[in-house]
Short mmCIF file of C-alpha atoms in Angstrom, two decimals:
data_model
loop_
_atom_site.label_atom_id
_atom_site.label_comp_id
_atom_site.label_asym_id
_atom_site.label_seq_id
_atom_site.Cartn_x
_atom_site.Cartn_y
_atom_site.Cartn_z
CA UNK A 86 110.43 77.02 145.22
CA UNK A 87 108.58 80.11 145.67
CA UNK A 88 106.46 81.00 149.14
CA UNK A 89 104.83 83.72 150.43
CA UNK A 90 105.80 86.16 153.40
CA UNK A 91 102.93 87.94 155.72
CA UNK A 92 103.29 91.54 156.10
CA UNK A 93 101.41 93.53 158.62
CA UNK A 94 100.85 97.28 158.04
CA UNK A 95 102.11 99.44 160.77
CA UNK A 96 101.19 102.29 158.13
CA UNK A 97 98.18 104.88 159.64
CA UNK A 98 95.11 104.49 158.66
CA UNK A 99 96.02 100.76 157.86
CA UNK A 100 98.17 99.89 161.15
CA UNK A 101 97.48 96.05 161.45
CA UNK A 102 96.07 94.99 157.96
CA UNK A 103 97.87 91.73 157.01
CA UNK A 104 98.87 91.46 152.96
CA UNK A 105 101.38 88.79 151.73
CA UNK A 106 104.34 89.10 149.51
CA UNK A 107 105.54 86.72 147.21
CA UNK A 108 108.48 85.56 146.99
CA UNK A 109 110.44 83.72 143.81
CA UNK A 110 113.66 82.49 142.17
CA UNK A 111 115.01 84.81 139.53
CA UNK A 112 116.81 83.56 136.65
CA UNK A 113 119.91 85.29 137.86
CA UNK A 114 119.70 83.19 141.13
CA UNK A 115 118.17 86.37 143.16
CA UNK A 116 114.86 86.37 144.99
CA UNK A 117 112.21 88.68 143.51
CA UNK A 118 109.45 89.91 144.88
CA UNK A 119 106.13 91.07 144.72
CA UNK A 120 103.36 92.69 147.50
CA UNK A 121 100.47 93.26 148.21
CA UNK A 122 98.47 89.70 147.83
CA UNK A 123 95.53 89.36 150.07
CA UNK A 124 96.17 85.75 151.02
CA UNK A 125 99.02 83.49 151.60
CA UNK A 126 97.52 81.08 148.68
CA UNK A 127 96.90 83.60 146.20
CA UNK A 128 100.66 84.89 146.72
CA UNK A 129 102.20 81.20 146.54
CA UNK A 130 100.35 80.57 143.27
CA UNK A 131 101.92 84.38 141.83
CA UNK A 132 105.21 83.05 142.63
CA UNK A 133 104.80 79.48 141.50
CA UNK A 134 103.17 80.90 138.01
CA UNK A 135 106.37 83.48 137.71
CA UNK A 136 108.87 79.87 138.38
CA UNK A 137 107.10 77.91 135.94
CA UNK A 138 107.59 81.00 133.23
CA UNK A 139 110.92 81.13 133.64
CA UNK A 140 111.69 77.15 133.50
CA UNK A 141 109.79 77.62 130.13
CA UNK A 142 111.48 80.49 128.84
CA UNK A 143 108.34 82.77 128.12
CA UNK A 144 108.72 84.56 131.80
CA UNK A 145 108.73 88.72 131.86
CA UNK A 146 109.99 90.86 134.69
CA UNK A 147 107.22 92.08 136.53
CA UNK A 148 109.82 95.05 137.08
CA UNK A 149 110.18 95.71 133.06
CA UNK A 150 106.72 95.50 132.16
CA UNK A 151 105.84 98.12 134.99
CA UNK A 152 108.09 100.61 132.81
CA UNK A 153 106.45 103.72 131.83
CA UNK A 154 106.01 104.40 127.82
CA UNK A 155 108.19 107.74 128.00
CA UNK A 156 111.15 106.05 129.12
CA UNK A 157 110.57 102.79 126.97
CA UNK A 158 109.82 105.81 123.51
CA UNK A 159 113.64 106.92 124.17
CA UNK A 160 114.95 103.14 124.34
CA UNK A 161 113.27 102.52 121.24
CA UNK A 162 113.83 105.36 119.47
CA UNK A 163 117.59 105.00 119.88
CA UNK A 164 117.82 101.95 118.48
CA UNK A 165 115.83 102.63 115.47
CA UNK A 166 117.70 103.45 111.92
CA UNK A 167 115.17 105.04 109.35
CA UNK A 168 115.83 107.60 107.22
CA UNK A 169 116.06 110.91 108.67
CA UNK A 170 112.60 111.93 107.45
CA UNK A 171 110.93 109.24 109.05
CA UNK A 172 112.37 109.64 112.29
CA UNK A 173 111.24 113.40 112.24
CA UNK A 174 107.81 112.61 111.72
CA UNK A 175 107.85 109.86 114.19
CA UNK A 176 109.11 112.26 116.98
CA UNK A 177 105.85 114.74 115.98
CA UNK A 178 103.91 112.08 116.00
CA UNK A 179 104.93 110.88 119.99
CA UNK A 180 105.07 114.60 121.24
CA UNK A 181 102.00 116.07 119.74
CA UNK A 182 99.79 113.03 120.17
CA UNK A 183 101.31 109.59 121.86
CA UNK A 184 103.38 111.12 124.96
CA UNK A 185 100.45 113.76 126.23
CA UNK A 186 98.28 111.05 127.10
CA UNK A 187 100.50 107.98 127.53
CA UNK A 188 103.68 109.11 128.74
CA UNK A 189 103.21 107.57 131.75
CA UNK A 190 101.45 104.48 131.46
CA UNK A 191 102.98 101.59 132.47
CA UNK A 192 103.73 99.15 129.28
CA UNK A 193 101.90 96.65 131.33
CA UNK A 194 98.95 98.31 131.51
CA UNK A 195 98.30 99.15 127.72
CA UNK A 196 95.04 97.75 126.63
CA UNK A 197 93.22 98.19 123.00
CA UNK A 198 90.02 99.12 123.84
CA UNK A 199 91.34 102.82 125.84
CA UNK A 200 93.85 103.25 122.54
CA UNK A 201 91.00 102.91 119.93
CA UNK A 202 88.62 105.12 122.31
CA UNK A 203 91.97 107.62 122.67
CA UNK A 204 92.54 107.71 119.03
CA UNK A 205 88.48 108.64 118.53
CA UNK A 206 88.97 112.09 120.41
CA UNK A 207 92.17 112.96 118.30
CA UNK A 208 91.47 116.36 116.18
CA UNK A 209 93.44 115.73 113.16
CA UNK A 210 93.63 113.83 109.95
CA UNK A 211 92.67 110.15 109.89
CA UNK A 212 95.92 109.75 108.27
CA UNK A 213 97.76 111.09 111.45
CA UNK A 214 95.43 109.18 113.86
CA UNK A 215 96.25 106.18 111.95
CA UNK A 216 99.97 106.59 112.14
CA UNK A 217 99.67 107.41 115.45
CA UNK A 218 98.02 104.44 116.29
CA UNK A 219 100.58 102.20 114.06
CA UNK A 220 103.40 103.75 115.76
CA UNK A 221 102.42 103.30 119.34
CA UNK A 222 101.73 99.47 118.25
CA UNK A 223 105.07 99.23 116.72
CA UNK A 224 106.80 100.80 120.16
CA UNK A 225 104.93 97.86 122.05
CA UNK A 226 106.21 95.19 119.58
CA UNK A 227 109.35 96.81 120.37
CA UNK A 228 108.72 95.80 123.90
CA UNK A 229 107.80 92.06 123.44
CA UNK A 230 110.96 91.35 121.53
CA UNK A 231 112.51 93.21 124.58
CA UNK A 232 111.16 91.10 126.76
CA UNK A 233 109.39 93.57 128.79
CA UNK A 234 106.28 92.46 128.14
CA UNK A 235 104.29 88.93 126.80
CA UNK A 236 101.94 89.88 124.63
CA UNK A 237 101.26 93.23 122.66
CA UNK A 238 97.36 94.18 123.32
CA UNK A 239 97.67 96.08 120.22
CA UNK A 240 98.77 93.69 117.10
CA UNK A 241 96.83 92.83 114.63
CA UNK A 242 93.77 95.26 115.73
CA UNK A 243 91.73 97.61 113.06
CA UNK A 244 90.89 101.02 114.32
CA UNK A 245 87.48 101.76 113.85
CA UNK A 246 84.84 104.11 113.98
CA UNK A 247 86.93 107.21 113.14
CA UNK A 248 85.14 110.47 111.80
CA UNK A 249 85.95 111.13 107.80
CA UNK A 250 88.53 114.24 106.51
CA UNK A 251 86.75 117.02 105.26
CA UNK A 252 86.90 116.99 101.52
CA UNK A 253 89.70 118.60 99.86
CA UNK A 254 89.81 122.17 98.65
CA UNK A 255 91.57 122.06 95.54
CA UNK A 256 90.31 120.32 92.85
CA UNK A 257 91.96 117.62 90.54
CA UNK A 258 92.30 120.39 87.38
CA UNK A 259 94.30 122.43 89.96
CA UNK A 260 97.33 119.89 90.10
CA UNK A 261 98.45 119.43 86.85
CA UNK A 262 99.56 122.58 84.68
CA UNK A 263 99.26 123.11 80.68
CA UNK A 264 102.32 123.37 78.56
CA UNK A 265 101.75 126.57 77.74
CA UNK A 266 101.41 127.24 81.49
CA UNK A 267 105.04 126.01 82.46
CA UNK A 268 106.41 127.91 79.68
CA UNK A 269 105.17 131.25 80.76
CA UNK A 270 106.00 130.64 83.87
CA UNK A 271 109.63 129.52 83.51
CA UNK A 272 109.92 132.36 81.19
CA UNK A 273 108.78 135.22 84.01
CA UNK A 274 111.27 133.53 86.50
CA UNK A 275 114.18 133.92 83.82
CA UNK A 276 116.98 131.47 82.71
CA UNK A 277 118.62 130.52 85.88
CA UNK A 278 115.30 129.98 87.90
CA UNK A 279 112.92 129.02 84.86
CA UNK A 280 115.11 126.37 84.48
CA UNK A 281 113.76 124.56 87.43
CA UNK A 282 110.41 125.30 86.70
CA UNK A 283 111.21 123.35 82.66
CA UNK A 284 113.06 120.66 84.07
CA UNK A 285 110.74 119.83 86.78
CA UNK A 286 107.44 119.72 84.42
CA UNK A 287 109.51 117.77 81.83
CA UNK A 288 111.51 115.16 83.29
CA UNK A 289 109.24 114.50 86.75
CA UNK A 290 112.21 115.22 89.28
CA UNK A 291 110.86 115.21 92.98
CA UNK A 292 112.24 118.89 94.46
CA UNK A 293 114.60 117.38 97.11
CA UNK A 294 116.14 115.31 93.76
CA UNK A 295 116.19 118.93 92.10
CA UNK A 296 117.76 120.94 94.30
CA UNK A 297 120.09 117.98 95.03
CA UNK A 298 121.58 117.51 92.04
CA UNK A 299 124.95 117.65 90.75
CA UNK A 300 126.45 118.78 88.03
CA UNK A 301 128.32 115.07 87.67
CA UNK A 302 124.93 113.75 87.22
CA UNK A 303 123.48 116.21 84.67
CA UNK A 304 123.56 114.97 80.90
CA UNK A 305 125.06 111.80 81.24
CA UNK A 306 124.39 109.64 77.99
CA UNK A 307 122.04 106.39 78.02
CA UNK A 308 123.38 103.45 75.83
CA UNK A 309 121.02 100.56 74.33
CA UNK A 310 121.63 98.31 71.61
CA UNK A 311 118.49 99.41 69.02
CA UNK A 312 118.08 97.93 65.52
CA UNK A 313 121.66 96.49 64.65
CA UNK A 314 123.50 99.83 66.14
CA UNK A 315 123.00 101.89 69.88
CA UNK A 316 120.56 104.30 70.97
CA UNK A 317 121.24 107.01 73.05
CA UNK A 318 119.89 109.77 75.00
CA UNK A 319 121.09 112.47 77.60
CA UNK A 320 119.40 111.73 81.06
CA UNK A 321 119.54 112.97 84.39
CA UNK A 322 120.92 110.93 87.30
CA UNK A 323 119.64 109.99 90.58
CA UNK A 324 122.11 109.34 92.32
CA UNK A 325 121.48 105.88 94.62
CA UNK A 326 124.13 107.24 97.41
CA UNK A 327 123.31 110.76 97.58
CA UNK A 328 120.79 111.73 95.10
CA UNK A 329 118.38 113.74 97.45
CA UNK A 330 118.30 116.52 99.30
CA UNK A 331 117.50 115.51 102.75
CA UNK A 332 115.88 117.98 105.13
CA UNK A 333 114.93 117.14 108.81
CA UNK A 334 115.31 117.67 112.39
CA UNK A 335 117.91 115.07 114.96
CA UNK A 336 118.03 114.45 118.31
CA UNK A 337 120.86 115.02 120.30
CA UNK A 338 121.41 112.91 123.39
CA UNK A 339 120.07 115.13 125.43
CA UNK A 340 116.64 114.83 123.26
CA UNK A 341 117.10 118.32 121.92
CA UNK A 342 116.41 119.24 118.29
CA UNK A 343 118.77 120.63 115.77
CA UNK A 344 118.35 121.21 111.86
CA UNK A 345 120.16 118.65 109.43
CA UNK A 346 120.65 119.21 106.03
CA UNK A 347 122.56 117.21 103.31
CA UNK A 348 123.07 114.24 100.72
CA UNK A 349 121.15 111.43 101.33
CA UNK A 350 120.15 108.02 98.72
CA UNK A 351 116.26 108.25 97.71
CA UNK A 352 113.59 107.11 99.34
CA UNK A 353 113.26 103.61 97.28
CA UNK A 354 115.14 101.60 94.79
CA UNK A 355 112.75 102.79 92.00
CA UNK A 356 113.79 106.79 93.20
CA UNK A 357 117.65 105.99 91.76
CA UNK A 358 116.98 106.09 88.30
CA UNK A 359 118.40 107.85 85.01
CA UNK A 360 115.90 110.22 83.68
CA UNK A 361 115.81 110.70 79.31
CA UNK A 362 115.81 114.39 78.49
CA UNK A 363 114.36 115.72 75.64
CA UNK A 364 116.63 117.46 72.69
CA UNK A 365 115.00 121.24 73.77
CA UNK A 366 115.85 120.58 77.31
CA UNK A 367 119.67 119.36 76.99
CA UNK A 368 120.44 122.34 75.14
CA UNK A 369 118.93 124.50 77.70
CA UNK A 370 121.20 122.47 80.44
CA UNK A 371 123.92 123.02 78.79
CA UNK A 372 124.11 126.56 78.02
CA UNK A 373 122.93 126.98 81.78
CA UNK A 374 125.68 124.24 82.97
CA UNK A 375 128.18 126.32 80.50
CA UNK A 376 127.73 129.40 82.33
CA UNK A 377 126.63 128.37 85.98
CA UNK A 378 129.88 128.27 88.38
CA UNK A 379 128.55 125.97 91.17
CA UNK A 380 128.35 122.12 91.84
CA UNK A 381 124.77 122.39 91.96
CA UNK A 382 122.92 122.45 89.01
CA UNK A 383 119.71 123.99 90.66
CA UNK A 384 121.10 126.24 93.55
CA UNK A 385 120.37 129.68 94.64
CA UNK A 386 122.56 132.64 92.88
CA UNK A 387 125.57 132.17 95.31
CA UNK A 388 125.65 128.56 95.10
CA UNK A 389 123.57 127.10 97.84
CA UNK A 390 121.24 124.81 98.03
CA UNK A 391 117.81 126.30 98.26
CA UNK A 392 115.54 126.40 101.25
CA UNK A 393 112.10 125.50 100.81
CA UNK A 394 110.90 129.04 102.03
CA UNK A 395 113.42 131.00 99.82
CA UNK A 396 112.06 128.98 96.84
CA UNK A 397 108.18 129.75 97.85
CA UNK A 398 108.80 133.42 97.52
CA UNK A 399 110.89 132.90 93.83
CA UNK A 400 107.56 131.03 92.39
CA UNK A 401 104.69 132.38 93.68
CA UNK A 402 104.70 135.95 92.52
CA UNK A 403 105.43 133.73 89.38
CA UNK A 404 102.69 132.01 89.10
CA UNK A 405 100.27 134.26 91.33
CA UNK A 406 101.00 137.61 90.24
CA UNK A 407 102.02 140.39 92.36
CA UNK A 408 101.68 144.37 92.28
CA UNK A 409 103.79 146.70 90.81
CA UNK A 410 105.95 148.28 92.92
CA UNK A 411 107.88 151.61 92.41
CA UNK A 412 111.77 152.57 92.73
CA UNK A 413 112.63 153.87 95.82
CA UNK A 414 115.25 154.40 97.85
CA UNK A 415 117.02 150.99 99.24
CA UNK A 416 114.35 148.61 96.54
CA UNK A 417 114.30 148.19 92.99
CA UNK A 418 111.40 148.94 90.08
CA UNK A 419 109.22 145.86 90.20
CA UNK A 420 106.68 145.70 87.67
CA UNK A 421 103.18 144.23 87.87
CA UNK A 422 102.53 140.83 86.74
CA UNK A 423 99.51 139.37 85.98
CA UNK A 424 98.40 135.85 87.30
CA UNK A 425 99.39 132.92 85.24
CA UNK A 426 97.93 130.06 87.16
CA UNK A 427 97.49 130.62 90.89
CA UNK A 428 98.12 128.09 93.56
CA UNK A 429 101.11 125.47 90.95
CA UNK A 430 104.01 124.30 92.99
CA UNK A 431 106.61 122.68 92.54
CA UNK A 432 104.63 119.03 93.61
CA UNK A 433 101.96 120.07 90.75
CA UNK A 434 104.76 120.35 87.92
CA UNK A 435 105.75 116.54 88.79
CA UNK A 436 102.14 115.60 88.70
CA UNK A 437 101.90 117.10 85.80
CA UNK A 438 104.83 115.59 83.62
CA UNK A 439 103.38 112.29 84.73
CA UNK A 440 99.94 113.64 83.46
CA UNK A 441 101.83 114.61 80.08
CA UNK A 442 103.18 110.86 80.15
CA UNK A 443 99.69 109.88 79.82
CA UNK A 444 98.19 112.26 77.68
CA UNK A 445 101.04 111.28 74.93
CA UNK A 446 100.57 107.29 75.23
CA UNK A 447 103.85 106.72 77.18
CA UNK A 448 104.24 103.15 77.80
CA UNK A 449 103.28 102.87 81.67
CA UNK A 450 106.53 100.51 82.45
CA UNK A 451 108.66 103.27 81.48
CA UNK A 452 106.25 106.04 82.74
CA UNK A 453 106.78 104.50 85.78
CA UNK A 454 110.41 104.48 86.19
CA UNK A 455 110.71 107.88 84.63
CA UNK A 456 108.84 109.00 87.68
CA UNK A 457 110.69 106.64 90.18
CA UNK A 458 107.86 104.54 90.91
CA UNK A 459 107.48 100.77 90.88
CA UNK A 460 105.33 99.30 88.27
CA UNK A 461 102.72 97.42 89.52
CA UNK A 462 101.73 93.97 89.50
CA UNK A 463 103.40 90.97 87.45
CA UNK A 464 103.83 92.88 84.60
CA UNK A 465 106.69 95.14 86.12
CA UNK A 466 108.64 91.91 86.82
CA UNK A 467 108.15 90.65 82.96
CA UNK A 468 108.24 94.13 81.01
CA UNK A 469 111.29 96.56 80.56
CA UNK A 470 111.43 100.06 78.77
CA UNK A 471 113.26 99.80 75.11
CA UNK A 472 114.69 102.03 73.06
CA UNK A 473 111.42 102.34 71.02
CA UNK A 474 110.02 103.08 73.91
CA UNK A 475 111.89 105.95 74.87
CA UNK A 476 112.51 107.87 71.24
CA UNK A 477 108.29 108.06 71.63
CA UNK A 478 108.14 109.41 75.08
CA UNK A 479 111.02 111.76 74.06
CA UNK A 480 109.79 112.76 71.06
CA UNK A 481 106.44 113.40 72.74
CA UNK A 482 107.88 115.87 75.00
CA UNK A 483 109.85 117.67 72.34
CA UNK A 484 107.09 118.32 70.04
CA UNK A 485 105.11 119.51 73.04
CA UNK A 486 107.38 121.72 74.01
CA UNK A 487 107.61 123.24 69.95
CA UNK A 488 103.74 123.22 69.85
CA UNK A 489 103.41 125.12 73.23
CA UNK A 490 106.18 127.78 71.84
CA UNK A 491 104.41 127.91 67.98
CA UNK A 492 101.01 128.73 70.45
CA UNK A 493 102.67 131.22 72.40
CA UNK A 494 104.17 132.47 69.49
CA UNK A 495 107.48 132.78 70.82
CA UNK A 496 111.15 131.78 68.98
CA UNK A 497 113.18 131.15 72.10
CA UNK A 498 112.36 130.53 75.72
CA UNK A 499 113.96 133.11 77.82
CA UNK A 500 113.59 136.93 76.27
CA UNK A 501 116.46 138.77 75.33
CA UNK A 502 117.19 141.44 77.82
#
């Protein structure tokens, strides 16, 4: 049964104020304790409330609730198995916004009304606030199924009251590129490194399932029963075990960051897939597989796999244009290109092929698994792509690609050097 002890303070300043402790049965059979009551009552009560808990099964140590967030972040984190990717941004996330202000609040003494006032002064998106907010919410569930605390002040509350992004620069035209566009761009970057540029705009790859793919998984050969005989198609594999190119920071024990690089599956179900190629494209990828000597089918010229960065400076002279620049001794004759469309990425060539998809009536349950995406709604549990399906999205593409070249007047892709 619990009971209280009197204390008297011999401390200066305080020397003969009288406080009680309280004093209870633990469920491991050891005393606990807790000071600083003002009366004997009000300490029994504490210590009958804590033995009554426990006999019910719903008690919390006092002592694990009083644990600061910092310390709690690195109990959670460890036990959490995302992908690599998400952990990374969930470390930015605590560093740059959760652990400056609450790295040392007691779990105990979280409450929503200071979060939702907190996450009001924060600077940046309302995306980032939000996730912010999310992940310090899902850290304290963390701590209820713990046991180191009751309740979580934070579940099921609705931030509110946040100020709105500024609009967005770029507009909607600048995200998706003309035919005509891609071509003359993947014919400045040349063969090896137009190729990306092609096969990006025509089959919707993301760039870490680009640069992450393997010659194994280039032109493999669909097979569906069509009309009394088969249909078939080259495609492009994603890989489900190792079809992206995963690039993010770890933590060692320690806490320190290091680089990681390497195979990982993609982000979703829907992101394995088999990708149809177009007739142009396969035999592109297969004179370029015919005389490329690496595993990779998109790598840099001595077989790597491309960092973002290294890639940035191959496209945007490209598609920005850059000065001429003169021979001279230790750099080569560059000459002067004009811009061909300013500002397109990598990210706008896969918004556009799904903008082509659309523009050439491609059924939107196989638009959306071309693109890795899941369809929405009850119709992408009842409807499947068909072999109908796919000759018209493939023929699409390929007389796109012949009207673009009959516009640009050109006979073959690459120029002959």
């Amino acid at each position: 049964m619990a009971y209280a002890e009197k204390r008297v303070s011999t401390a200066k300043g305080s020397k003969g104020k009288v406080s009680w402790r309280a004093r209870y049965l633990r469920p491991d059979g050891k005393w606990g304790s807790e000071p600083g009551f003002p009366t004997k009552k009000t300490a029994e009560n504490w210590g009958d409330a804590q033995e009554a808990a426990i006999r019910e099964g719903r008690w919390v140590d006092p002592d694990l609730s009083a644990k600061k967030l910092g310390a709690f972040v690195q109990e959670w984190m460890a036990a959490q198995k995302p992908r690599g990717r998400t952990t990374m941004n969930r470390w930015e996330r605590l560093e740059a916004h959760i652990l400056p202000r609450w790295e040392h609040t007691p779990l105990l003494a979280f409450n929503w009304f200071e979060v939702e006032a907190w996450a009001r002064t924060l600077t940046c998106a309302r995306s980032t606030t939000k996730d912010s907010v999310q992940l310090l919410t899902r850290i304290l569930n963390g701590a209820v199924d713990k046991r180191y605390l009751a309740v979580n002040p934070l579940a099921g509350r609705r931030l509110t009251g946040l100020p709105p992004d500024p609009a967005p620069k770029k507009s909607e035209e600048e995200q998706w590129a003309p035919t005509e566009v891609v071509l003359q761009v993947a014919r400045r970057l040349g063969p090896a490194y137009g190729l990306h540029v092609l096969t990006t705009a025509f089959t919707g790859l993301r760039w870490e399932e680009l640069v992450g793919l393997h010659r194994d998984n280039a032109l493999l050969e669909r097979r569906q029963r069509h009309e009394g005989g088969v249909f078939t198609c080259p495609i492009i594999r994603v890989d489900k075990e190792k079809g992206v190119l995963a690039e993010y920071y770890v933590r060692d024990e320690e806490g320190k960051r290091r680089s990681f690089r390497g195979l990982e599956p993609p982000k979703n179900e829907k992101s394995a897939r088999d990708i149809d190629v177009p007739p142009f494209l396969r035999e592109l990828l297969e004179k370029h597989l015919a005389d490329w000597p690496y595993e990779w089918v998109f790598c840099t010229p001595t077989g790597k796999w491309w960092w973002r960065s290294e890639w940035f400076r191959i496209i945007r002279p490209a598609a920005d244009g850059r000065d001429a620049r003169p021979k001279a001794r230790g750099t080569a004759l560059k000459e002067g290109w004009e811009p061909i469309m300013p500002g397109l990425t990598m990210r706008a060539l896969r918004h556009t092929h799904d903008t082509w998809q659309s523009e050439d009536n491609v059924n939107p349950v196989l638009a959306h698994e071309q693109s890795g995406h899941k369809y929405p709604g009850i119709k992408g549990t009842y409807q499947h792509p068909t072999p109908t399906m796919r000759k018209q999205r493939l023929e699409a593409f390929e007389q796109r690609y012949v009207r673009a070249m009959e516009t640009l007047g050109w006979q073959e892709i690459w120029e002959r050097s």
